[in-house]
Coordinates of C-alpha atoms in Angstrom, one line a residue:
M29 CA 0.1 -0.1 0.2
D30 CA 2.7 2.5 0.9
E31 CA 3.6 2.8 -2.9
Y32 CA 0.3 4.4 -3.6
L33 CA -0.8 7.8 -2.5
L34 CA -4.2 6.8 -3.0
E35 CA -5.8 3.1 -2.7
V36 CA -9.5 2.6 -3.5
R37 CA -10.8 -1.2 -2.6
G38 CA -14.0 -2.8 -3.1
L39 CA -16.0 0.8 -3.2
K40 CA -19.7 0.6 -2.9
T41 CA -21.7 3.6 -2.7
H42 CA -25.5 3.7 -2.5
F43 CA -28.2 6.2 -2.9
L44 CA -31.8 6.2 -1.4
G45 CA -34.4 6.8 -4.2
N46 CA -38.1 7.0 -4.4
K47 CA -37.9 3.3 -5.7
G48 CA -35.7 2.2 -2.7
E49 CA -31.6 1.8 -2.5
I50 CA -29.6 1.7 -5.7
A51 CA -25.9 1.0 -6.2
A52 CA -24.4 4.3 -7.7
V53 CA -20.7 2.7 -7.4
D54 CA -20.6 -1.0 -7.2
G55 CA -17.2 -2.5 -6.1
V56 CA -14.6 -0.1 -7.7
D57 CA -10.9 -0.7 -7.2
F58 CA -8.1 1.4 -8.7
A59 CA -4.9 2.9 -7.5
V60 CA -2.9 6.2 -7.8
K61 CA 1.1 6.7 -7.4
K62 CA 2.5 9.9 -6.7
G63 CA 3.0 12.2 -9.7
E64 CA 0.5 9.9 -11.8
T65 CA -2.6 10.8 -13.8
L66 CA -5.5 8.3 -14.0
C67 CA -8.4 9.0 -16.2
I68 CA -12.0 7.6 -15.3
V69 CA -13.8 7.3 -18.5
G70 CA -17.6 6.3 -19.4
E71 CA -21.1 7.5 -20.3
S72 CA -22.9 9.9 -18.1
G73 CA -24.4 8.1 -15.2
C74 CA -21.8 5.3 -15.0
G75 CA -20.5 6.5 -11.9
K76 CA -17.5 8.4 -12.5
S77 CA -18.3 11.5 -10.4
V78 CA -20.0 9.6 -7.6
T79 CA -16.8 7.9 -7.2
S80 CA -14.8 11.1 -6.8
M81 CA -17.4 12.5 -4.4
S82 CA -17.0 9.3 -2.5
I83 CA -13.4 9.7 -1.9
L84 CA -13.7 13.4 -0.5
K85 CA -16.8 12.2 1.3
L86 CA -19.1 15.0 -0.1
L87 CA -22.0 12.8 -1.0
P88 CA -25.5 14.2 -0.5
P89 CA -27.5 13.2 2.5
E90 CA -29.2 10.3 0.3
G91 CA -25.9 8.9 -0.6
K92 CA -23.7 6.6 1.5
I93 CA -20.5 4.5 1.3
V94 CA -21.9 1.2 2.4
E95 CA -18.7 -0.9 1.7
G96 CA -15.2 -0.6 1.0
N97 CA -11.9 1.4 1.7
I98 CA -10.3 4.7 0.4
F99 CA -6.9 4.7 1.7
F100 CA -5.0 8.0 1.2
K101 CA -1.4 8.1 2.2
G102 CA -2.2 4.5 4.4
N103 CA -5.1 6.3 6.2
D104 CA -8.7 5.1 5.6
L105 CA -10.9 8.0 4.6
V106 CA -14.0 5.9 5.0
K107 CA -13.3 5.7 8.8
M108 CA -12.3 9.3 9.2
S109 CA -13.9 11.8 11.3
E110 CA -15.4 14.8 9.4
S111 CA -13.0 17.2 11.5
N112 CA -10.1 15.3 10.1
M113 CA -11.7 15.3 6.6
T114 CA -12.1 19.2 6.7
A115 CA -8.5 19.0 7.3
I116 CA -7.6 17.3 4.1
R117 CA -10.2 18.6 1.8
G118 CA -8.6 21.6 -0.3
N119 CA -5.1 21.1 1.5
E120 CA -4.0 17.5 0.9
I121 CA -6.8 16.6 -1.8
S122 CA -8.5 19.4 -3.9
M123 CA -11.0 19.1 -6.7
I124 CA -12.0 20.9 -9.8
F125 CA -15.6 20.9 -10.5
Q126 CA -17.4 20.7 -13.8
E127 CA -18.9 24.1 -13.9
P128 CA -16.9 27.1 -12.9
M129 CA -19.6 29.5 -13.1
T130 CA -21.9 27.4 -10.9
S131 CA -19.0 26.5 -8.3
L132 CA -17.9 30.3 -7.8
N133 CA -19.8 32.4 -5.6
P134 CA -20.8 35.5 -8.1
V135 CA -21.0 37.9 -4.9
Y136 CA -17.3 37.4 -3.8
T137 CA -14.1 38.3 -5.9
V138 CA -12.2 35.7 -7.2
G139 CA -9.5 36.6 -4.7
K140 CA -11.4 36.4 -1.9
Q141 CA -12.8 32.8 -2.9
I142 CA -9.1 31.6 -3.6
G143 CA -8.1 33.4 -0.1
E144 CA -10.4 31.1 1.9
A145 CA -8.6 27.8 1.6
I146 CA -5.3 29.5 2.1
R147 CA -6.4 31.3 5.3
L148 CA -8.1 28.1 6.6
H149 CA -5.0 25.5 5.9
Q150 CA -2.0 28.0 6.1
H151 CA -2.9 30.5 8.6
L152 CA -1.5 33.5 6.6
D153 CA -2.7 36.9 7.4
K154 CA -4.5 39.2 4.9
K155 CA -1.4 40.4 3.0
Q156 CA 0.1 37.3 3.2
T157 CA -3.0 35.6 1.8
R158 CA -3.5 38.2 -1.0
E159 CA 0.1 37.9 -2.3
K160 CA -0.3 33.9 -2.5
V161 CA -3.6 34.6 -4.3
I162 CA -1.5 36.9 -7.0
E163 CA 1.1 34.1 -6.9
M164 CA -1.4 31.3 -7.8
L165 CA -3.2 33.2 -10.5
K166 CA 0.2 34.0 -12.1
L167 CA 0.7 30.3 -12.1
V168 CA -2.2 29.2 -13.9
G169 CA -1.5 31.9 -16.7
I170 CA -3.8 34.7 -15.8
P171 CA -2.8 37.7 -17.5
A172 CA -2.7 40.9 -14.9
P173 CA -3.2 39.0 -11.4
E174 CA -2.9 42.1 -9.5
K175 CA -6.3 43.4 -11.0
R176 CA -8.0 39.9 -11.7
V177 CA -8.0 39.1 -7.9
D178 CA -10.4 42.3 -7.3
E179 CA -13.0 40.8 -10.0
Y180 CA -15.9 39.1 -9.7
P181 CA -16.6 35.8 -11.6
H182 CA -18.9 37.1 -14.3
E183 CA -16.0 39.6 -15.4
L184 CA -13.9 36.5 -16.6
S185 CA -14.6 34.7 -19.4
G186 CA -15.0 30.7 -19.3
G187 CA -11.3 29.8 -19.7
M188 CA -10.5 32.4 -17.2
R189 CA -13.2 31.0 -14.8
Q190 CA -11.8 27.4 -15.2
R191 CA -8.1 28.9 -14.6
V192 CA -9.3 30.3 -11.3
M193 CA -11.0 27.1 -10.1
I194 CA -7.4 25.3 -10.9
A195 CA -5.8 27.9 -8.9
M196 CA -8.2 27.5 -6.0
A197 CA -7.4 23.9 -6.1
L198 CA -3.7 24.1 -6.0
S199 CA -3.6 27.2 -3.6
C200 CA -2.6 24.9 -0.6
N201 CA -0.1 22.3 -2.9
P202 CA -2.4 19.2 -2.5
E203 CA -0.9 15.9 -3.2
L204 CA -3.8 14.5 -5.3
L205 CA -6.0 16.9 -7.6
I206 CA -9.4 15.4 -8.4
A207 CA -10.4 17.2 -11.9
D208 CA -14.3 16.4 -13.1
E209 CA -14.7 17.4 -16.5
P210 CA -12.3 20.1 -16.4
T211 CA -12.7 21.2 -20.0
T212 CA -16.5 20.7 -20.6
A213 CA -18.3 23.8 -22.2
L214 CA -14.9 25.2 -23.2
D215 CA -14.2 25.6 -26.8
V216 CA -11.3 23.6 -28.1
T217 CA -8.6 26.2 -28.3
I218 CA -9.2 26.9 -24.6
Q219 CA -9.3 23.2 -23.9
A220 CA -6.3 22.7 -25.0
Q221 CA -4.7 25.3 -22.8
I222 CA -6.2 24.0 -19.6
L223 CA -4.9 20.4 -20.7
E224 CA -1.5 21.6 -21.3
L225 CA -1.8 23.8 -18.1
L226 CA -2.5 20.7 -15.8
K227 CA 0.5 18.7 -17.6
E228 CA 2.7 21.5 -16.8
I229 CA 1.4 21.7 -13.2
K230 CA 1.7 17.9 -12.7
N231 CA 5.2 18.0 -13.8
R232 CA 6.4 21.2 -11.9
L233 CA 4.5 19.8 -8.8
N234 CA 4.9 16.3 -9.1
T235 CA 1.0 16.2 -8.2
S236 CA -1.2 13.1 -8.8
I237 CA -4.3 13.8 -10.9
I238 CA -7.7 11.9 -11.0
M239 CA -9.1 13.1 -14.7
I240 CA -13.0 12.2 -14.8
T241 CA -14.2 12.6 -18.5
H242 CA -16.1 11.0 -21.3
D243 CA -13.6 12.7 -23.9
L244 CA -11.3 9.9 -25.2
G245 CA -9.3 12.6 -26.8
V246 CA -8.4 14.3 -23.4
V247 CA -7.9 10.8 -22.1
A248 CA -5.0 10.5 -25.1
E249 CA -3.4 13.8 -23.9
V250 CA -2.9 13.3 -20.1
A251 CA -3.4 10.1 -18.9
D252 CA -0.8 7.5 -17.3
Y253 CA -3.8 4.7 -16.5
V254 CA -7.2 4.6 -17.7
L255 CA -10.3 3.2 -15.7
V256 CA -13.1 2.3 -18.0
M257 CA -16.5 2.3 -16.0
Y258 CA -19.9 1.1 -16.9
A259 CA -23.1 1.2 -14.7
G260 CA -21.2 1.8 -11.6
E261 CA -18.5 -1.1 -12.5
V262 CA -14.7 -1.0 -13.5
V263 CA -14.7 -3.0 -17.0
E264 CA -11.3 -2.5 -17.9
Y265 CA -8.2 -1.1 -16.3
C266 CA -4.5 -0.6 -17.9
D267 CA -2.1 2.0 -19.0
V268 CA -3.0 4.5 -21.7
K269 CA -1.1 3.3 -24.4
T270 CA -2.3 -0.5 -24.0
L271 CA -5.9 0.9 -24.1
Y272 CA -5.6 2.5 -27.5
K273 CA -3.5 -0.4 -29.1
K274 CA -5.5 -3.3 -27.4
P275 CA -8.8 -2.4 -26.0
L276 CA -10.3 -5.8 -24.9
H277 CA -13.6 -5.1 -23.2
P278 CA -16.5 -4.9 -25.8
Y279 CA -17.8 -1.7 -24.1
T280 CA -14.2 -0.1 -24.5
Q281 CA -13.8 -1.3 -28.1
G282 CA -17.0 0.4 -28.9
L283 CA -16.3 3.8 -27.2
L284 CA -12.9 3.6 -29.2
N285 CA -14.8 2.7 -32.4
S286 CA -17.0 5.4 -32.1
L287 CA -14.4 8.2 -32.4
P288 CA -14.6 9.9 -35.7
K289 CA -11.4 9.2 -37.8
I290 CA -9.7 11.6 -40.3
E291 CA -8.9 8.8 -42.8
E292 CA -12.2 7.5 -42.9
T293 CA -15.4 9.1 -44.5
K294 CA -18.6 7.5 -43.5
E295 CA -22.2 8.9 -43.6
M296 CA -22.8 6.8 -40.3
L297 CA -20.6 7.0 -36.9
N298 CA -20.2 3.6 -35.4
I299 CA -22.3 3.5 -32.3
I300 CA -22.8 1.0 -29.3
E301 CA -26.5 -0.4 -29.7
G302 CA -28.9 0.0 -26.9
T303 CA -28.8 2.4 -23.7
V304 CA -27.2 2.6 -20.5
P305 CA -29.4 0.4 -18.1
S306 CA -31.2 2.0 -15.2
L307 CA -29.8 1.8 -12.0
Y308 CA -33.3 0.9 -10.8
D309 CA -33.5 -2.3 -12.8
M310 CA -30.2 -3.7 -13.8
P311 CA -29.8 -6.8 -16.0
S312 CA -28.9 -10.1 -14.6
G313 CA -25.4 -11.4 -14.7
C314 CA -23.1 -9.0 -16.8
K315 CA -24.8 -5.6 -17.0
F316 CA -23.2 -4.6 -20.2
W317 CA -24.5 -8.2 -22.1
P318 CA -27.9 -6.7 -23.6
R319 CA -25.4 -4.2 -25.4
C320 CA -22.9 -6.5 -26.1
P321 CA -22.3 -8.2 -29.6
Y322 CA -20.3 -11.2 -28.2
A323 CA -22.7 -11.9 -25.4
Q324 CA -22.9 -15.8 -24.4
D325 CA -25.3 -17.4 -22.3
V326 CA -22.9 -17.4 -19.2
C327 CA -23.1 -13.5 -19.4
K328 CA -27.0 -13.4 -18.9
K329 CA -26.7 -15.6 -15.9
E330 CA -23.4 -14.7 -14.0
R331 CA -21.4 -11.5 -13.1
P332 CA -17.9 -11.6 -14.5
K333 CA -14.9 -10.9 -12.2
L334 CA -12.0 -8.9 -13.2
Y335 CA -9.4 -11.0 -15.2
E336 CA -5.6 -9.8 -15.1
K337 CA -2.8 -10.3 -17.6
D338 CA 0.5 -8.0 -17.9
N339 CA -1.2 -5.2 -15.4
H340 CA -4.3 -5.3 -18.2
K341 CA -7.5 -6.2 -16.2
V342 CA -10.6 -6.7 -17.7
K343 CA -14.2 -7.5 -16.6
C344 CA -15.5 -10.1 -19.2
F345 CA -16.1 -14.0 -19.8
L346 CA -13.7 -13.7 -23.1
Y347 CA -10.8 -13.2 -21.1
R348 CA -11.3 -15.9 -18.2
D349 CA -8.4 -17.9 -19.4
F350 CA -5.9 -15.1 -18.9
E351 CA -2.6 -16.5 -17.9
K352 CA -2.7 -14.8 -14.3
G353 CA -6.0 -16.0 -13.5
E354 CA -9.1 -14.6 -12.2
I355 CA -8.9 -11.7 -9.4
N356 CA -12.2 -10.4 -7.9
Y357 CA -12.5 -6.9 -7.3
G358 CA -15.8 -6.4 -5.9
A359 CA -17.8 -8.2 -8.5

């Protein structure tokens, strides 16, 4: 465990809804070393964001972690008190949320909002806090930081607001940065700038990053390792080069095949047939079998385990004969 900064084991997060309890995250396992970037990918509703919220224990009242462990530097966050979690959030583990305009308070200046975490965790006075905020704005490439520090979110462009969110997340030099769809709703030029900024910060500060995205172009740009999720489960886990060269799970293959390719001209893009199942009405057996072109009878009756070979893990009966055997990861 010591080699990992973060290690998630058998995480199960449930929500209490109108129709009963549902499993939003159903036995998720992964680990992140210092200085690594892990991308979590999958369709909307697959449990990516709930996984990140579980790590920070920021679930809504109807959500709860029912099973599993989340080890951060050897300490289990699941068992940690709220006061100890408060000392970690925004300090050792920070998060960049999806929508900067809704995450930033419109009635406070960006300097005041960035400075809040600095004052809380680093105990600096007003002057020192302002200097630190200006330093952080410079770090994320915001021009004229001495002026921007006194501006309100609505006075900044979308790209600038996202940079403010990154500055806020980095203000206490966290060891782990969780970025939830950090380039959503940004144009492609700004997206590229934000991704380049995150890579630069990772290299400069040796920060570990968990990036949540559905954009496989982003994954290719920044990831060291990739975790593919479907209906609350991990279906594939490997390094990024292996994923693009040799995707194993039919779902992963479908995601990659659906990307438009410049050398191909087609009237219709490839798609994955069917829809993601409702959390209230999951199919028996493998959750993906109703959409899988390779589904067998066993897929409809039994849940597959994660099979592993050469550090490539896949939850599919097609690979049950992997040389290293099968490994149960909460299935």
